[in-house]
XYZ file of C-alpha atoms in Angstrom:
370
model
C -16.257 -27.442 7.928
C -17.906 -25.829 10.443
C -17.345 -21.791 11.404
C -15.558 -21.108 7.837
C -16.225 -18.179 6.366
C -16.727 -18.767 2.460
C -16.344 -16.037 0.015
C -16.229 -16.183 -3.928
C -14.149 -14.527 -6.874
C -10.510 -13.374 -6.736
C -11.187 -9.791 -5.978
C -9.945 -8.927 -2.739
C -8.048 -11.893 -2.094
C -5.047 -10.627 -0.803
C -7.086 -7.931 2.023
C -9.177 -11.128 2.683
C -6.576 -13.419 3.489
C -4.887 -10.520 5.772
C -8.114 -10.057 8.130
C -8.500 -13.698 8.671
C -4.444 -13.798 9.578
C -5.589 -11.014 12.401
C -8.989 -12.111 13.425
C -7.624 -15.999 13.280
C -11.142 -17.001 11.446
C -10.892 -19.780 8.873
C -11.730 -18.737 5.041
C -12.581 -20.787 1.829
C -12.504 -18.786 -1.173
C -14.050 -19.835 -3.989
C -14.771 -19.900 -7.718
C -11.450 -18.095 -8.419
C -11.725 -17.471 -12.204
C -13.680 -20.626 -13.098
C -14.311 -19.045 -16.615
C -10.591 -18.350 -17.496
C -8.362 -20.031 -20.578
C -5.905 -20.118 -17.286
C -8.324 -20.745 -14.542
C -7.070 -20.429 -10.616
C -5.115 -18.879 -8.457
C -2.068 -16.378 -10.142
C 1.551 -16.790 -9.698
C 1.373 -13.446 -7.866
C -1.144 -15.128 -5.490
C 0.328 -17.832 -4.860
C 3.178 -16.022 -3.950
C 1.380 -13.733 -1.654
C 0.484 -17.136 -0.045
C 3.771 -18.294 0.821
C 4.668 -15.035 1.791
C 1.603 -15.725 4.787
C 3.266 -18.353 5.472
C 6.559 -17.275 6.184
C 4.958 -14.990 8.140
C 3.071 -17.105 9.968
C 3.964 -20.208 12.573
C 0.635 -22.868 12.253
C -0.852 -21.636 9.050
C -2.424 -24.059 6.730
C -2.968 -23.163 3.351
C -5.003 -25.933 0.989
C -5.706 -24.865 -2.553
C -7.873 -27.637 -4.646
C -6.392 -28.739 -7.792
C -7.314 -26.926 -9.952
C -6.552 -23.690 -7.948
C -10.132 -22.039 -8.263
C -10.479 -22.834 -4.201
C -8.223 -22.446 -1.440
C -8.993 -23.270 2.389
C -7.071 -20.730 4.519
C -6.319 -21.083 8.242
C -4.750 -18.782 10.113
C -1.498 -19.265 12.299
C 0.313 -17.097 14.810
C 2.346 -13.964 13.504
C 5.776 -14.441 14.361
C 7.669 -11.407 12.494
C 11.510 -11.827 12.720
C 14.226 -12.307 10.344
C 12.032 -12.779 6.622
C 13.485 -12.967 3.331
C 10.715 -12.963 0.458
C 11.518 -12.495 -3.675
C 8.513 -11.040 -4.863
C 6.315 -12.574 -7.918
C 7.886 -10.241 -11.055
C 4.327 -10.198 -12.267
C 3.151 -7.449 -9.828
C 5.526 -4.971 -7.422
C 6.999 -5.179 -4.426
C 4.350 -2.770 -3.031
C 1.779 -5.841 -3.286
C 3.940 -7.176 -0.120
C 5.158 -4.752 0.882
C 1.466 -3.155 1.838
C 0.466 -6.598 3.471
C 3.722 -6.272 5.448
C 2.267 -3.176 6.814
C -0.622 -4.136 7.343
C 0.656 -7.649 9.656
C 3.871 -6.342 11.285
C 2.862 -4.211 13.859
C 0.598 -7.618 15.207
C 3.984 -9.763 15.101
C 5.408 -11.609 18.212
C 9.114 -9.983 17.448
C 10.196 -7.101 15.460
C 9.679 -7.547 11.471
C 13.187 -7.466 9.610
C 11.995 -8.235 6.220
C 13.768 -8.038 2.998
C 11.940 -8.233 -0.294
C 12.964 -8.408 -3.761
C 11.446 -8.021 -7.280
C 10.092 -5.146 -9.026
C 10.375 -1.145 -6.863
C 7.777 0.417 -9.139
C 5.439 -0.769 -12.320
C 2.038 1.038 -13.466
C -0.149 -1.214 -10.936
C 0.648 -1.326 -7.543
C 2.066 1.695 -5.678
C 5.906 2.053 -5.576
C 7.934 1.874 -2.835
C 8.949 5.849 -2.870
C 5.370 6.262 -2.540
C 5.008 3.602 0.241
C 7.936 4.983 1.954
C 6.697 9.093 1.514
C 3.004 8.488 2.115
C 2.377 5.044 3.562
C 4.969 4.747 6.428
C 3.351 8.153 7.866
C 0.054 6.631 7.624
C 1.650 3.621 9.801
C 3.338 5.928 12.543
C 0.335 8.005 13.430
C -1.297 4.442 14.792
C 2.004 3.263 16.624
C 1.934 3.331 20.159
C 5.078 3.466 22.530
C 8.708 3.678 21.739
C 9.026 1.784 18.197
C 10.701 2.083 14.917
C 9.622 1.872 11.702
C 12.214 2.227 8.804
C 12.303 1.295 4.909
C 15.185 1.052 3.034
C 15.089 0.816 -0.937
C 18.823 -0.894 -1.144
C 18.534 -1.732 -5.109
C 16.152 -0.736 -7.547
C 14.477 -3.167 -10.095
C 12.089 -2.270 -13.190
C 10.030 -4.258 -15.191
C 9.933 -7.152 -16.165
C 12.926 -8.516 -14.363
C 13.210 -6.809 -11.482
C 16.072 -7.040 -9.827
C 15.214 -4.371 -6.782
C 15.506 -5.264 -3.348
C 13.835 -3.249 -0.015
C 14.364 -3.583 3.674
C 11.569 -3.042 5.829
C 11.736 -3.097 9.697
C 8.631 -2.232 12.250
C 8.291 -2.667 16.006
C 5.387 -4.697 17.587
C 2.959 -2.669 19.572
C 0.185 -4.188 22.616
C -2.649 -2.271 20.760
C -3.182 0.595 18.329
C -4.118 4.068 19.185
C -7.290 6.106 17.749
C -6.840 9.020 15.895
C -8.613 12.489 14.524
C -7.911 13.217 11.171
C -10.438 16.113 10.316
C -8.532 18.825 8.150
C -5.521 18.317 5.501
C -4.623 21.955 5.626
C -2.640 23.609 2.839
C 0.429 22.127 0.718
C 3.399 23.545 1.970
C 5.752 22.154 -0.262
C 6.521 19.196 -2.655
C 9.618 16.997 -2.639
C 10.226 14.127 -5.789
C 12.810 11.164 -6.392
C 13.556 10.968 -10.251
C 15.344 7.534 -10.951
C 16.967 5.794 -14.212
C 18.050 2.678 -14.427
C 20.370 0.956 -17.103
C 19.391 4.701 -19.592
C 20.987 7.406 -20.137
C 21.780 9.525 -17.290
C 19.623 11.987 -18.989
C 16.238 11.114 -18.166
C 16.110 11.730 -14.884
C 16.748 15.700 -15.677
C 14.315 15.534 -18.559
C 11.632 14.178 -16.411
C 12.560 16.520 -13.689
C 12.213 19.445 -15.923
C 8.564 18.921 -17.120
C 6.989 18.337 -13.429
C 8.857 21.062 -12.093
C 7.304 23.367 -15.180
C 3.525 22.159 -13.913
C 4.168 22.421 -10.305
C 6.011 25.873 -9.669
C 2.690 26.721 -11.431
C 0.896 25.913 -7.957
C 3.850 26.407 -5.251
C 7.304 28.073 -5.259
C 8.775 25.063 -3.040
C 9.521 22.011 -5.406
C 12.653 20.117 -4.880
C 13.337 17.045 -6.846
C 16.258 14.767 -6.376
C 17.710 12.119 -8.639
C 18.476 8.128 -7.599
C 21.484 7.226 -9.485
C 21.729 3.153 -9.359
C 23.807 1.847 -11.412
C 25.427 -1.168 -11.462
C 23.553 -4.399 -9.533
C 22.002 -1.542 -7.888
C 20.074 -1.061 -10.924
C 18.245 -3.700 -11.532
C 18.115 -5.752 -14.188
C 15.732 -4.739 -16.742
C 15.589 -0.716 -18.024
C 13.675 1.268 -16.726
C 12.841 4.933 -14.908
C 9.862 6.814 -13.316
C 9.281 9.855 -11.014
C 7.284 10.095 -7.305
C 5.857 13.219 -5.934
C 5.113 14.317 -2.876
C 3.546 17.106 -1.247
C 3.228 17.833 2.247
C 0.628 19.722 4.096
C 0.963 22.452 6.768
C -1.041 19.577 8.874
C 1.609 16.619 8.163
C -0.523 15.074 5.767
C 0.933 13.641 2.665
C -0.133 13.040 -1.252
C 1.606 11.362 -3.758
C 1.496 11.126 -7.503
C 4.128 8.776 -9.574
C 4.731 7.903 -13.163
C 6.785 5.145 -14.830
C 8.259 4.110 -18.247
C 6.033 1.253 -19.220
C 7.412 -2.420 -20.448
C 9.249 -1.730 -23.198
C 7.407 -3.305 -26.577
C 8.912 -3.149 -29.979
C 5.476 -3.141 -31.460
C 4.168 0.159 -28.318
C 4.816 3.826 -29.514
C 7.670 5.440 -27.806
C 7.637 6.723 -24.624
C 9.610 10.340 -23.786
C 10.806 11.109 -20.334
C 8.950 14.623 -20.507
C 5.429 12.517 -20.874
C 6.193 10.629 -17.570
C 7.051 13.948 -15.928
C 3.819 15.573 -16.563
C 1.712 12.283 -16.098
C 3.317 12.558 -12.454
C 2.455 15.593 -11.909
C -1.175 16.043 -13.259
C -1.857 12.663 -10.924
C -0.395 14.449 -8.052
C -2.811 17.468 -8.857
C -5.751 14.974 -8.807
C -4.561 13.618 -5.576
C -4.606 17.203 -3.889
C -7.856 17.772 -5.385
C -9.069 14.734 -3.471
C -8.476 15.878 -0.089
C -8.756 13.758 2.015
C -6.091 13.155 5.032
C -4.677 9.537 3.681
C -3.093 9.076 0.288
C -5.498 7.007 -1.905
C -3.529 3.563 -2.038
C -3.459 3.693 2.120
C -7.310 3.830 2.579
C -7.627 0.383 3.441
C -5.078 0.377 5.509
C -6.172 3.525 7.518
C -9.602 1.590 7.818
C -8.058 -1.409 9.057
C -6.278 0.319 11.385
C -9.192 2.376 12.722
C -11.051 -0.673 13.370
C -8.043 -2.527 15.225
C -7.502 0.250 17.430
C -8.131 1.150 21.017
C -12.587 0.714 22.350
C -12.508 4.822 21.860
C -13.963 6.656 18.479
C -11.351 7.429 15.695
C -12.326 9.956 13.171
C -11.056 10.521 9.736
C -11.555 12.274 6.212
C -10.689 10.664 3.083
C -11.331 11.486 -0.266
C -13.491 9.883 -2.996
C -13.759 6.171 -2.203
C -11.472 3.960 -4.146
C -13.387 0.581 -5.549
C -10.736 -1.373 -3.163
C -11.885 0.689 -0.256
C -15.431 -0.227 -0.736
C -15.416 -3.919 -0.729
C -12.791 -3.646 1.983
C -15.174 -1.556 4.366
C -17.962 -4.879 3.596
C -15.454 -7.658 4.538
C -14.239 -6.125 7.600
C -17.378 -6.186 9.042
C -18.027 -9.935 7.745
C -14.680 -10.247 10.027
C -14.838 -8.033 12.851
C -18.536 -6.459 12.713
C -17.145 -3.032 12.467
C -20.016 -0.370 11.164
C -17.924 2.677 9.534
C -20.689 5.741 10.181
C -19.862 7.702 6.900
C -21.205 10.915 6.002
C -20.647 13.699 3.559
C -18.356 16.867 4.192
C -19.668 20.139 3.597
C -18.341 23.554 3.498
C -18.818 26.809 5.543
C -21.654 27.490 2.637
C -23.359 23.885 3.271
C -21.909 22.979 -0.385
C -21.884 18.970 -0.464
C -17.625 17.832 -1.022
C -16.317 14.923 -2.406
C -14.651 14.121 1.004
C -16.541 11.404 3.184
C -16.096 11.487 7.198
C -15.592 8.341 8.627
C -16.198 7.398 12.266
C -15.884 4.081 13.821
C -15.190 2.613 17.627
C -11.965 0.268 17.480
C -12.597 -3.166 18.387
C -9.501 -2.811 21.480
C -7.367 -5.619 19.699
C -4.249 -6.525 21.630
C -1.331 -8.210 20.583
C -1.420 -11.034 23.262
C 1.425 -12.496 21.054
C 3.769 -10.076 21.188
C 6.868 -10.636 23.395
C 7.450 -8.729 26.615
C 10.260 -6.888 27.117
């Protein structure tokens, strides 16, 4: 078939399928774990697929039999009313991101309700979607819109049981932004949560964090989600997210949770998770950059999708994800990122990298007028 673009390997799958959704280009990936005792696509991605689709109004979606190749065309993003239950395998924040990432491009408003797993040790949970993502979102918005997420029911692993609602307005176009300087922390805020334990674990957790982080600031507050009930899930579970907030509105995160409880696994104590939070927030700050580490795709994305005018931004340390994402957006759009090294007042070389790019002026011809 003639203008497909063909790419090989599950890596990226999910970011690739979401740039050919907003470019509209045609893709054929390939040789998706050929080698594999359970070659293919996974249940996860398959679910991510039909998650497109219900996204989508047009889309065609062929996988071969065997599921090592799927042919992907693009439809037109409708947004609306969308209920999805999420593949327990991975977290609601594999959607949810993707959501993100699609909704703003929609014809109506997104009203999407998702269900599954709130937080595991893989993909980033939806406190830290909500505290670090969303702002990420807002600063590209344009015009009056609205962008909320609710967590309505929270759902550990492996059964889940959580459920999130997730509404964002439709914009004509992005805007550019500067993002040169993170500033200093000026305080850190936390949700501790339990579900179907003992009420004590929240506290416990609570305790150890707050014993590493009054170390580096005075103003730590930490609150506790009680769900209980259906609210809670159905599998036990609990975790901590951290946040800290800059004098320059720019936020980090840093989370912990229990893992999958296994009678043969050594135990795992509340206080660990605490300090595992914390230390992870700690390498976050470190970082410095001005986007959260899980959000640098999307604040690439977004850069390239924006207005014809320069946006400029500093991130920290490249994530893997980030790397192959900067190569495929310019197989789709032919976006160039210009990246060079940050250095101090002394001409010392930083881990931070500035990135510069000139959005492609995308508009939302699909989007309905008002």
């Amino acid at each position: 078939m003639a203008n497909v673009l063909e790419f090989k390997g599950h890596r990226s799958f999910r970011y690739r399928i979401i740039l050919a959704t907003l470019t509209g280009k045609t893709v054929k990936i390939s040789d998706i774990r050929p080698t594999d005792d359970d070659p293919g696509l996974r249940e996860f991605e398959i679910n991510f697929l039909r998650f497109v689709d219900k996204m989508t109004n047009g889309a065609r979606i062929v996988p071969s039999e065997t599921g090592t190749s799927v042919l992907y065309q693009p439809g037109i993003l409708i947004g609306g009313i969308v209920k999805h239950e999420c593949c327990l395998d991975r977290g609601i924040g594999y959607i949810l991101e993707a959501a993100m990432e699609l909704a703003p491009f929609c014809k109506t408003p997104l009203e999407l309700t998702l269900g599954g797993v709130t937080s595991n040790k893989i993909d980033p949970s939806v406190d830290r979607i909500k505290d670090s993502g969303i702002p990420v979102l807002k600063r590209f918005m344009t015009g009056d819109y609205e962008v909320i997420l609710t967590i309505n029911k929270r759902g550990a692993a492996p059964n889940g049981g959580g459920e999130v609602f997730f509404k964002c307005s439709t914009v004509k176009s992005l805007k550019t932004i500067q993002l040169k300087d993170s500033g200093l922390v000026k305080r850190i805020r936390g949700i501790a949560y339990g579900v179907r334990v003992s009420p004590g674990i929240p506290h416990r957790m609570i305790e150890t964090a707050k014993g590493s982080l009054l170390k580096f600031i005075p103003d730590v507050y930490i609150n506790i989600d009680e769900k209980k009930g259906k609210s809670g899930g159905k599998s036990p579970g609990f975790g901590i997210t951290l946040t800290a907030e800059t004098i320059n509105g720019i936020f980090y995160s840093g989370e912990a949770v229990s893992p999958i409880r296994d009678p043969n696994a050594d135990p795992c104590f509340p206080e660990d998770i605490g300090k595992e939070a914390a230390n992870k927030l700690f390498d976050e700050i470190y970082r410095n950059g001005t986007v959260d580490s899980p959000f640098q795709s999307m604040t690439a994305l977004f850069m390239a999708f924006s207005g014809r005018d320069v946006s400029k931004v500093v991130i920290g340390p490249f994530t893997p994800a980030m790397i192959q994402f900067l190569r495929d957006l310019k197989v789709f759009t032919g976006v160039t990122f210009r990246l060079t090294n940050v250095t101090d007042d002394e001409g010392n070389q930083l881990q931070q990298v500035h990135m510069t790019c000139s959005g492609i002026g995308f508009s939302n011809m699909s989007r309905r007028a008002i």
